[in-house]
Coordinates of C-alpha atoms in Angstrom, one line a residue:
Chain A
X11 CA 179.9 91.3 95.3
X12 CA 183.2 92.8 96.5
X13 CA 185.0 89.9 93.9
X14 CA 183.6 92.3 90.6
X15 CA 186.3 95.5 90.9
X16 CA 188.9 92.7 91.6
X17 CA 187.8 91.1 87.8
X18 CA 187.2 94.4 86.2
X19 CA 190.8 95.0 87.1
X20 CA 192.1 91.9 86.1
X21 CA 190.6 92.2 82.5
X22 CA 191.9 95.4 82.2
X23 CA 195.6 94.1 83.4
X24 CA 195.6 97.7 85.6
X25 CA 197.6 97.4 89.0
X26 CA 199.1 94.6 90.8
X27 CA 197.4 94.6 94.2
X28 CA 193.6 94.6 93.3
X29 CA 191.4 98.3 95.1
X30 CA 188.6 97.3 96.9
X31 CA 185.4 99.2 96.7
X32 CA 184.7 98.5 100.0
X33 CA 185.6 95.8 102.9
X34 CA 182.8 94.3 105.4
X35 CA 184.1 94.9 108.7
X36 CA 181.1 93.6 110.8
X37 CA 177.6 92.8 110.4
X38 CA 174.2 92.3 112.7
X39 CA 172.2 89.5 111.6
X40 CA 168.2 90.2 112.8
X41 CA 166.1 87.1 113.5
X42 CA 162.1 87.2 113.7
X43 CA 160.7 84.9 115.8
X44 CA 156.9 84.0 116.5
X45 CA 155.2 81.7 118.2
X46 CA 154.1 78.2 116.1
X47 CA 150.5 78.3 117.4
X48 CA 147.7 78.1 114.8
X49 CA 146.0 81.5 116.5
X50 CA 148.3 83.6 118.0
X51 CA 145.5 86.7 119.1
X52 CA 143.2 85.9 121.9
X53 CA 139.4 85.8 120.1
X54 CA 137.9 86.7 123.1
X55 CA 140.0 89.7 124.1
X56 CA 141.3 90.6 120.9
X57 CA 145.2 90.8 122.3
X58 CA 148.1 88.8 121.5
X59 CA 147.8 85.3 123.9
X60 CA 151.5 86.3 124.4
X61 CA 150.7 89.4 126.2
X62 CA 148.7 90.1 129.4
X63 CA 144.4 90.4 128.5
X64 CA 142.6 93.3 129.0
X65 CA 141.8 92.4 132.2
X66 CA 145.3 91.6 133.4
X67 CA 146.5 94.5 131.7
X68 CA 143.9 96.9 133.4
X69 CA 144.5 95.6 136.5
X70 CA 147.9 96.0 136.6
X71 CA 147.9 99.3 135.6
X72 CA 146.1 99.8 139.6
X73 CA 148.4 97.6 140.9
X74 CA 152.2 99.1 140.8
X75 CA 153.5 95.6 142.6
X76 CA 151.0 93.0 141.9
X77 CA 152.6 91.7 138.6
X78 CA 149.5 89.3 137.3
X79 CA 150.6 86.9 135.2
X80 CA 148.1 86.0 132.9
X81 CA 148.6 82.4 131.3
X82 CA 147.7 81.0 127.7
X83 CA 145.4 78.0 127.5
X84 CA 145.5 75.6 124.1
X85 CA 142.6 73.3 123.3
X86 CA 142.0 70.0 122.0
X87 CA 141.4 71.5 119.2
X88 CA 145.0 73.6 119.0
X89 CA 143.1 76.7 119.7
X90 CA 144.4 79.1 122.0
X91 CA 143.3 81.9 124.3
X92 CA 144.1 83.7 127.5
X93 CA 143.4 81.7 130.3
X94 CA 141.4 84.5 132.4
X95 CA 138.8 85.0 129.2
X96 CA 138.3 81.5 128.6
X97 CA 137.5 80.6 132.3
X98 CA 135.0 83.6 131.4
X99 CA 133.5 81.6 128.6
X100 CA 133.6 78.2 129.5
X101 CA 131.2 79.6 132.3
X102 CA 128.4 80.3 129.6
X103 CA 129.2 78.0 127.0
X104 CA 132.0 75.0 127.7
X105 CA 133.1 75.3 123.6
X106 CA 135.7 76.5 122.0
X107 CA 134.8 80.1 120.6
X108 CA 136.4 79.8 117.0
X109 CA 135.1 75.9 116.0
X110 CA 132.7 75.4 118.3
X111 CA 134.3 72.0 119.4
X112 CA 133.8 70.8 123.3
X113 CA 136.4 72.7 125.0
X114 CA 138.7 70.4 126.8
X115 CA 142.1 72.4 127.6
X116 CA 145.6 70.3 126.2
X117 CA 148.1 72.8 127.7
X118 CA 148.7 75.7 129.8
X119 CA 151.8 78.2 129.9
X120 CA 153.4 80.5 128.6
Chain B
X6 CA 123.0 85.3 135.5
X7 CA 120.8 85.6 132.0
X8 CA 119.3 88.3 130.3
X9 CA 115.5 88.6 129.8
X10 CA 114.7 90.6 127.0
X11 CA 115.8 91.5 123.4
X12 CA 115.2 95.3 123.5
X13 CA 118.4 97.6 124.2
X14 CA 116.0 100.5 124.6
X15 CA 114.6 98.6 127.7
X16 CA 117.5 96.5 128.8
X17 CA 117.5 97.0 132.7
X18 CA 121.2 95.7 133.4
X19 CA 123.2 98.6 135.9
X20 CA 126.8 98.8 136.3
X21 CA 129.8 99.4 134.6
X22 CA 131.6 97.5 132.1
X23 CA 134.0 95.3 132.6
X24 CA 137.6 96.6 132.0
X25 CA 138.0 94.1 129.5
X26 CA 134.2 94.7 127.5
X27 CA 135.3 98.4 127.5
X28 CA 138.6 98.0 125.9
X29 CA 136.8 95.5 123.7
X30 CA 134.1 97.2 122.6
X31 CA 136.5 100.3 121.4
X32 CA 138.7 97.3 119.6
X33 CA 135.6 96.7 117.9
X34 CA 134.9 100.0 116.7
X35 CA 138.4 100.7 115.6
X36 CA 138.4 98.0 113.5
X37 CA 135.4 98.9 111.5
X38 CA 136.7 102.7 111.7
X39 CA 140.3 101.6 110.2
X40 CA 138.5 98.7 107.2
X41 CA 135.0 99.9 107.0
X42 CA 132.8 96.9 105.4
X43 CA 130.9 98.6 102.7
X44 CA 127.4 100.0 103.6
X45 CA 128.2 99.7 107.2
X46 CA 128.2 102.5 109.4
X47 CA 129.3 103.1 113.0
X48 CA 129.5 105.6 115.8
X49 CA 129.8 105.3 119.6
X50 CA 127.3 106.7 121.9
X51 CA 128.9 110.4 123.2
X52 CA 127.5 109.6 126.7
X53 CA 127.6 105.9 127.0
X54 CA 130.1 103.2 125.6
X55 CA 127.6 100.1 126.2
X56 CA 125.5 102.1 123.1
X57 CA 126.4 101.6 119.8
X58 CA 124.5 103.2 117.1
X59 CA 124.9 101.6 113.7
X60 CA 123.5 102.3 109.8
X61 CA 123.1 99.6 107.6
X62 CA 122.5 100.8 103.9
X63 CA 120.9 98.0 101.7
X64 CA 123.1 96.7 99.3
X65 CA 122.3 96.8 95.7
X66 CA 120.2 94.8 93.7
X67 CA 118.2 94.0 96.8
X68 CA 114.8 95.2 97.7
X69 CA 116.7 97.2 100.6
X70 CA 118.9 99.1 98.2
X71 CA 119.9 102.3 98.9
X72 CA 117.6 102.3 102.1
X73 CA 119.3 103.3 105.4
X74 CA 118.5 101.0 108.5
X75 CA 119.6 102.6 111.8
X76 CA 119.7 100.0 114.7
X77 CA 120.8 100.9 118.1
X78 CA 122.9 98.1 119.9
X79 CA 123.5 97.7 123.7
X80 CA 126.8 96.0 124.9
X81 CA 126.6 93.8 128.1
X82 CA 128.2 94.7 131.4
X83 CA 130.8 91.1 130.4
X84 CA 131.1 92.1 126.3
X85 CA 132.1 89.7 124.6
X86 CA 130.8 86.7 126.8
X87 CA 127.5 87.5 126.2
X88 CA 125.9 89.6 122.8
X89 CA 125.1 92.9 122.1
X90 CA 120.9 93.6 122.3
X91 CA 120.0 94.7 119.4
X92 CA 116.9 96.7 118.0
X93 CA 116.2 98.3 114.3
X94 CA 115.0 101.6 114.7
X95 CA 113.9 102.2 111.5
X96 CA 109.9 100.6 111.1
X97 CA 107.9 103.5 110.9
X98 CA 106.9 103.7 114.5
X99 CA 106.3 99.9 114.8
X100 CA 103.8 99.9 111.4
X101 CA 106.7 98.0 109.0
X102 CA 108.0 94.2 109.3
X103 CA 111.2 94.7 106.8
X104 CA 112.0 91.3 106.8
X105 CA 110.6 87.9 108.2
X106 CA 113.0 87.5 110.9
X107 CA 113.4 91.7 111.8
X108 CA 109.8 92.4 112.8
X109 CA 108.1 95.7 112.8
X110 CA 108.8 96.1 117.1
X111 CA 112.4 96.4 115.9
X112 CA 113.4 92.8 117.2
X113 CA 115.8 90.9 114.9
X114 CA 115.4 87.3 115.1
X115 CA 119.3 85.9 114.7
X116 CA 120.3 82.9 116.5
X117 CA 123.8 84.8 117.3
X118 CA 122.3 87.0 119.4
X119 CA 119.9 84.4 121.0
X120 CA 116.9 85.5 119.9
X121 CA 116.0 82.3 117.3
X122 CA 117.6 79.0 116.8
X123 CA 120.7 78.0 115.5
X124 CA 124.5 78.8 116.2
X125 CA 124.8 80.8 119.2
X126 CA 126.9 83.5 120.4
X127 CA 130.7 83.5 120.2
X128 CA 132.6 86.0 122.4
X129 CA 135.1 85.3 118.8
X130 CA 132.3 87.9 116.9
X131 CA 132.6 91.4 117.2
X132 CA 130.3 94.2 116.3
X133 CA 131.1 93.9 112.6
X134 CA 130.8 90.6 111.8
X135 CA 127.6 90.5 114.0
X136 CA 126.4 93.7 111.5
X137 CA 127.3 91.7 108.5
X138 CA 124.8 88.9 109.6
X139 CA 122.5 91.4 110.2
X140 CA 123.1 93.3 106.6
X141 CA 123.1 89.4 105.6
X142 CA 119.1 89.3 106.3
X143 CA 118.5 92.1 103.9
X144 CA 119.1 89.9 101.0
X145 CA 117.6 89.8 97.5
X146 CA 115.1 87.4 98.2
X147 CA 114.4 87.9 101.7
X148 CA 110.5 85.8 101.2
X149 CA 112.2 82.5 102.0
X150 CA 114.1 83.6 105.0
X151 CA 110.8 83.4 106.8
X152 CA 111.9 79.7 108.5
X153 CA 109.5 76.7 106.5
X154 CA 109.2 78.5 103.5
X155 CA 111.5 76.8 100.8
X156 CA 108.9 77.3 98.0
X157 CA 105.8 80.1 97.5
X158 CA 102.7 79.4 99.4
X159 CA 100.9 81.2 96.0
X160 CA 103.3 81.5 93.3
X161 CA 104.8 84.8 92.8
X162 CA 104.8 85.5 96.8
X163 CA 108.2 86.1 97.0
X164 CA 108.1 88.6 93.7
X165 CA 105.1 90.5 95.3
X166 CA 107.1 90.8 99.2
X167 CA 110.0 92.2 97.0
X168 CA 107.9 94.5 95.4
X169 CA 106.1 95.5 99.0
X170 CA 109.6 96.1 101.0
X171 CA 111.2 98.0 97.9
X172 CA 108.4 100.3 98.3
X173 CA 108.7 100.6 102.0
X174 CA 112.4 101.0 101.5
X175 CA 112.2 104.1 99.9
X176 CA 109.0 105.2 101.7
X177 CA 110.2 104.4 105.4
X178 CA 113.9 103.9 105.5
X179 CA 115.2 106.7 102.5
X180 CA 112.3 109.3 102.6
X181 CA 111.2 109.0 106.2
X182 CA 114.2 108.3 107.6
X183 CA 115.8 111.3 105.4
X184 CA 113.3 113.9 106.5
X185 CA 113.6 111.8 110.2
X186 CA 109.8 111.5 110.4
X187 CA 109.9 109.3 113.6
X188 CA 112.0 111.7 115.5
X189 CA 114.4 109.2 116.0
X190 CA 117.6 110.6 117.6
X191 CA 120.4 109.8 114.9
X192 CA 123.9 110.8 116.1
X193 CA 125.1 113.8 113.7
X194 CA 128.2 111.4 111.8
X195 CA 125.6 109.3 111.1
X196 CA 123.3 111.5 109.1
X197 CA 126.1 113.2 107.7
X198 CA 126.6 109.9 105.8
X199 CA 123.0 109.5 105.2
X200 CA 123.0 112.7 103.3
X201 CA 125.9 111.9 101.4
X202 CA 125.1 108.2 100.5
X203 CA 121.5 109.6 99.3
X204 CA 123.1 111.7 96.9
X205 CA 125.3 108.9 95.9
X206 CA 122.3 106.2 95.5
X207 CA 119.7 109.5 94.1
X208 CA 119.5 108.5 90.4
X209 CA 118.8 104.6 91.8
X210 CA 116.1 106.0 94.3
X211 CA 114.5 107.6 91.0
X212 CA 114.7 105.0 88.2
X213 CA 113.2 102.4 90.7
X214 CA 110.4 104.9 91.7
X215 CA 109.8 105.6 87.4
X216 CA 110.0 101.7 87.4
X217 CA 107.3 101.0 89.6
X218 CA 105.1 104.1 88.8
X219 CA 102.4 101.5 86.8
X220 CA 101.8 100.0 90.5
X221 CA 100.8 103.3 92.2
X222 CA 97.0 102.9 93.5
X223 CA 97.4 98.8 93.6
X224 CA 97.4 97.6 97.4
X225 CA 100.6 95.7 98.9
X226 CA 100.5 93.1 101.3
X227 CA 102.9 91.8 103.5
X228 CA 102.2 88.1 104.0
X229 CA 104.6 88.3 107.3
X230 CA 102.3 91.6 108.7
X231 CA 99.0 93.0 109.4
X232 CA 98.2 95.9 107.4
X233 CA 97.9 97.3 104.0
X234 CA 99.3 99.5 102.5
X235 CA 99.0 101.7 99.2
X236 CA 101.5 102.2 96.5
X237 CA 102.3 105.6 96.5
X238 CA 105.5 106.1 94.1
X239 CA 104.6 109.1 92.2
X240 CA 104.4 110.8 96.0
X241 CA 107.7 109.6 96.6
X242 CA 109.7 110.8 93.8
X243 CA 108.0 114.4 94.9
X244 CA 109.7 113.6 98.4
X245 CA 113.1 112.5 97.1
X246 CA 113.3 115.4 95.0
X247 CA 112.9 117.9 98.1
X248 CA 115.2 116.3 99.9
X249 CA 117.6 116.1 97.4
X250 CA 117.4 120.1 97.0
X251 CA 117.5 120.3 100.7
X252 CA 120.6 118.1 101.0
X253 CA 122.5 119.5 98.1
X254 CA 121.2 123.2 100.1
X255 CA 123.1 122.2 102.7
X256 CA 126.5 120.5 100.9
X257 CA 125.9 124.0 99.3
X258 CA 126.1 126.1 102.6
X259 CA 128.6 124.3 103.2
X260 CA 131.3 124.6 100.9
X261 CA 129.7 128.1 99.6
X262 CA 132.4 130.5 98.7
X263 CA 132.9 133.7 100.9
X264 CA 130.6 135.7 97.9
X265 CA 127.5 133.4 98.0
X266 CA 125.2 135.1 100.1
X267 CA 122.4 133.8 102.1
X268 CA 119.9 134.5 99.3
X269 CA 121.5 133.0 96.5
X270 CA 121.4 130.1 98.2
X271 CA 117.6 130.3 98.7
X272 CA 117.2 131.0 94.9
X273 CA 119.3 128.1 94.5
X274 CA 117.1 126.2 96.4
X275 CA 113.7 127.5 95.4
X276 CA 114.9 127.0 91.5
X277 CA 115.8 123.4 92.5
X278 CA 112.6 122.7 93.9
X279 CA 110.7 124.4 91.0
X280 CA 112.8 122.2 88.7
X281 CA 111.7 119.6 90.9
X282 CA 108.4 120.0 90.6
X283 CA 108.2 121.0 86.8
X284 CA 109.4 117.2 86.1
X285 CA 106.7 116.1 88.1
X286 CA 104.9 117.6 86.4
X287 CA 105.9 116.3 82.9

């Protein structure tokens, strides 16, 4: 972009030492990142697996100094879930909520 | 530790919700507040969260068109490990089975909610998509959702249970439910939109009551229920008209400008009515 006033000039055969609309001095480049998991909301809470549950969440808020840390579980079936509403689930039905496969847990973390 | 029962109106279960079901269930309601599926209507309880109380208008070009289907829903303590109870208030004080799997006590037979066969509960529903099943039972031809029957028992069943629940529709669940016969308590937002989406679905109401005029007198019978019943559609456009004055009345009082006094608005109202009544007439 900054090369078009240089050829403008040129064609024209104007001054010597070419005026530049502008210079770039400095520039931030932004990256996104997200997390390559096929479901990245907790079905069961409804809230990012990245971020604490409900539960965690509420409970912290009572809890100045008890930091919970509330863990994501994936599935056989590449599903995933907060750990505290799954071991909810698994409780009344051991499958997993969104294909109905047997739940049998692959990972755990964060 | 399971449930026993189906009825929210009798569901036992103390205690609060869970911090998680609470959060949950107002997820749940936001997200039909923010996208609201089409003839679907919400409001919380004012006095408790675990109460949901929800209108289901029948969707066109089904025997349940226009009609408005108020069920009351009750959330579980651990919402959503285990489903709402659910129970349709709208059955004329326990006299009409709309459909073969939501009987005339008000219970709705859906395997979701563990009351029939089939895929059970997922805590990965949520109110709407639980309503949408629901809304999904009101169908066109709602005969052959009775389980076993894939063909007529007597040919033309399914055309005559149409015929019966369209009837009923604008007997029980538009005119009844409009002038609240059965007392139920509605929450205010939701009759607000009752009112409106009559006015909206009035000319409908009319042209299948003109439509069906030739079967007043005949007897209906619902193949699913005890009891007969009458057709009674020339009584019926007499009830839609009054409460289509009375409705319009009140959209009327409403917006009335600072000059329309009390007793235009009864003129207003009394003209309607005799207009009303004049096309009966005719």
């Amino acid at each position: 972009m900054s090369e078009d006033p240089e050829n403008v000039e040129k064609m024209e055969g104007d001054s010597a030492k070419p005026d530049r609309m502008f210079t770039l001095k400095k520039w931030n480049a932004v990256a996104m990142w997200s997390w390559d998991v096929e479901c990245d909301t907790c079905a069961i809470c409804r809230v990012q697996v990245m971020d604490a549950c409900l539960r965690c969440q509420a409970e912290s808020k009572r809890d100045f100094y008890g930091k919970q840390d509330c863990v994501v579980v994936w599935g056989e079936c590449n599903h995933s879930f907060h750990y505290c509403c799954m071991s909810l689930w698994v409780k009344q039905n051991n499958r997993c909520p969104l294909c109905q496969q047997e739940w049998s847990i692959q990972r755990m973390g964060k | 530790m399971p449930r026993s029962g189906w009825d929210p109106t009798e569901d036992s279960e103390q205690g609060t919700l869970t911090a998680t079901a609470s959060s949950r269930i107002k997820r749940d309601l936001m997200t039909i507040f923010t996208d609201p599926p089409p003839g679907l209507f919400v409001v919380g309880d004012e006095l408790n969260l675990k109460i949901i109380h929800a209108i289901i208008v029948g969707v066109m070009d089904t025997p349940y068109e226009g009609g408005f289907f108020y069920f009351v829903l009750k959330c579980p303590n651990d919402y959503p490990i285990r489903p709402p109870k659910v129970k349709l208030m709208t059955t004329d004080a326990g006299n009409v089975r709309f459909n073969p799997n939501i009987y005339s006590s008000g219970k709705v037979c859906l395997s979701i909610l563990g009351t029939w066969n089939g895929p059970a509960w997922s805590p990965a529903q949520q109110l709407s998509s639980l309503l949408l099943s629901i809304q999904s039972l009101l169908n066109e031809k709602p005969y052959f959702n009775e389980p076993g029957l894939v063909q007529e028992q007597i040919p033309g069943d399914s055309k005559r249970y149409n015929e019966f629940i369209q009837h009923e529709t604008l007997r029980v669940s538009v005119c009844g439910m409009m002038e609240n016969q059965c007392r139920l308590s509605i929450p205010e937002q939701l009759k607000d939109i009752m009112g409106k989406t009559f006015l909206e679905f009035y000319d409908q109401y009319v042209e299948i009551a003109k439509n069906n005029m030739h079967l007043d007198g005949t007897e209906m019978i619902d193949p699913f229920n005890k009891g007969r019943h009458l057709c009674h559609y020339k009584n019926l456009l007499l009830r839609l008209e009054k409460i289509r004055a009375k409705v319009m009345g009140k959209t009327w009082n409403f917006f009335k400008e600072p000059s329309c006094t009390n007793v235009d608005l009864k003129e207003r109202q009394t003209n309607e009515e005799a207009k009303c009544s004049s096309t009966i007439a005719s």
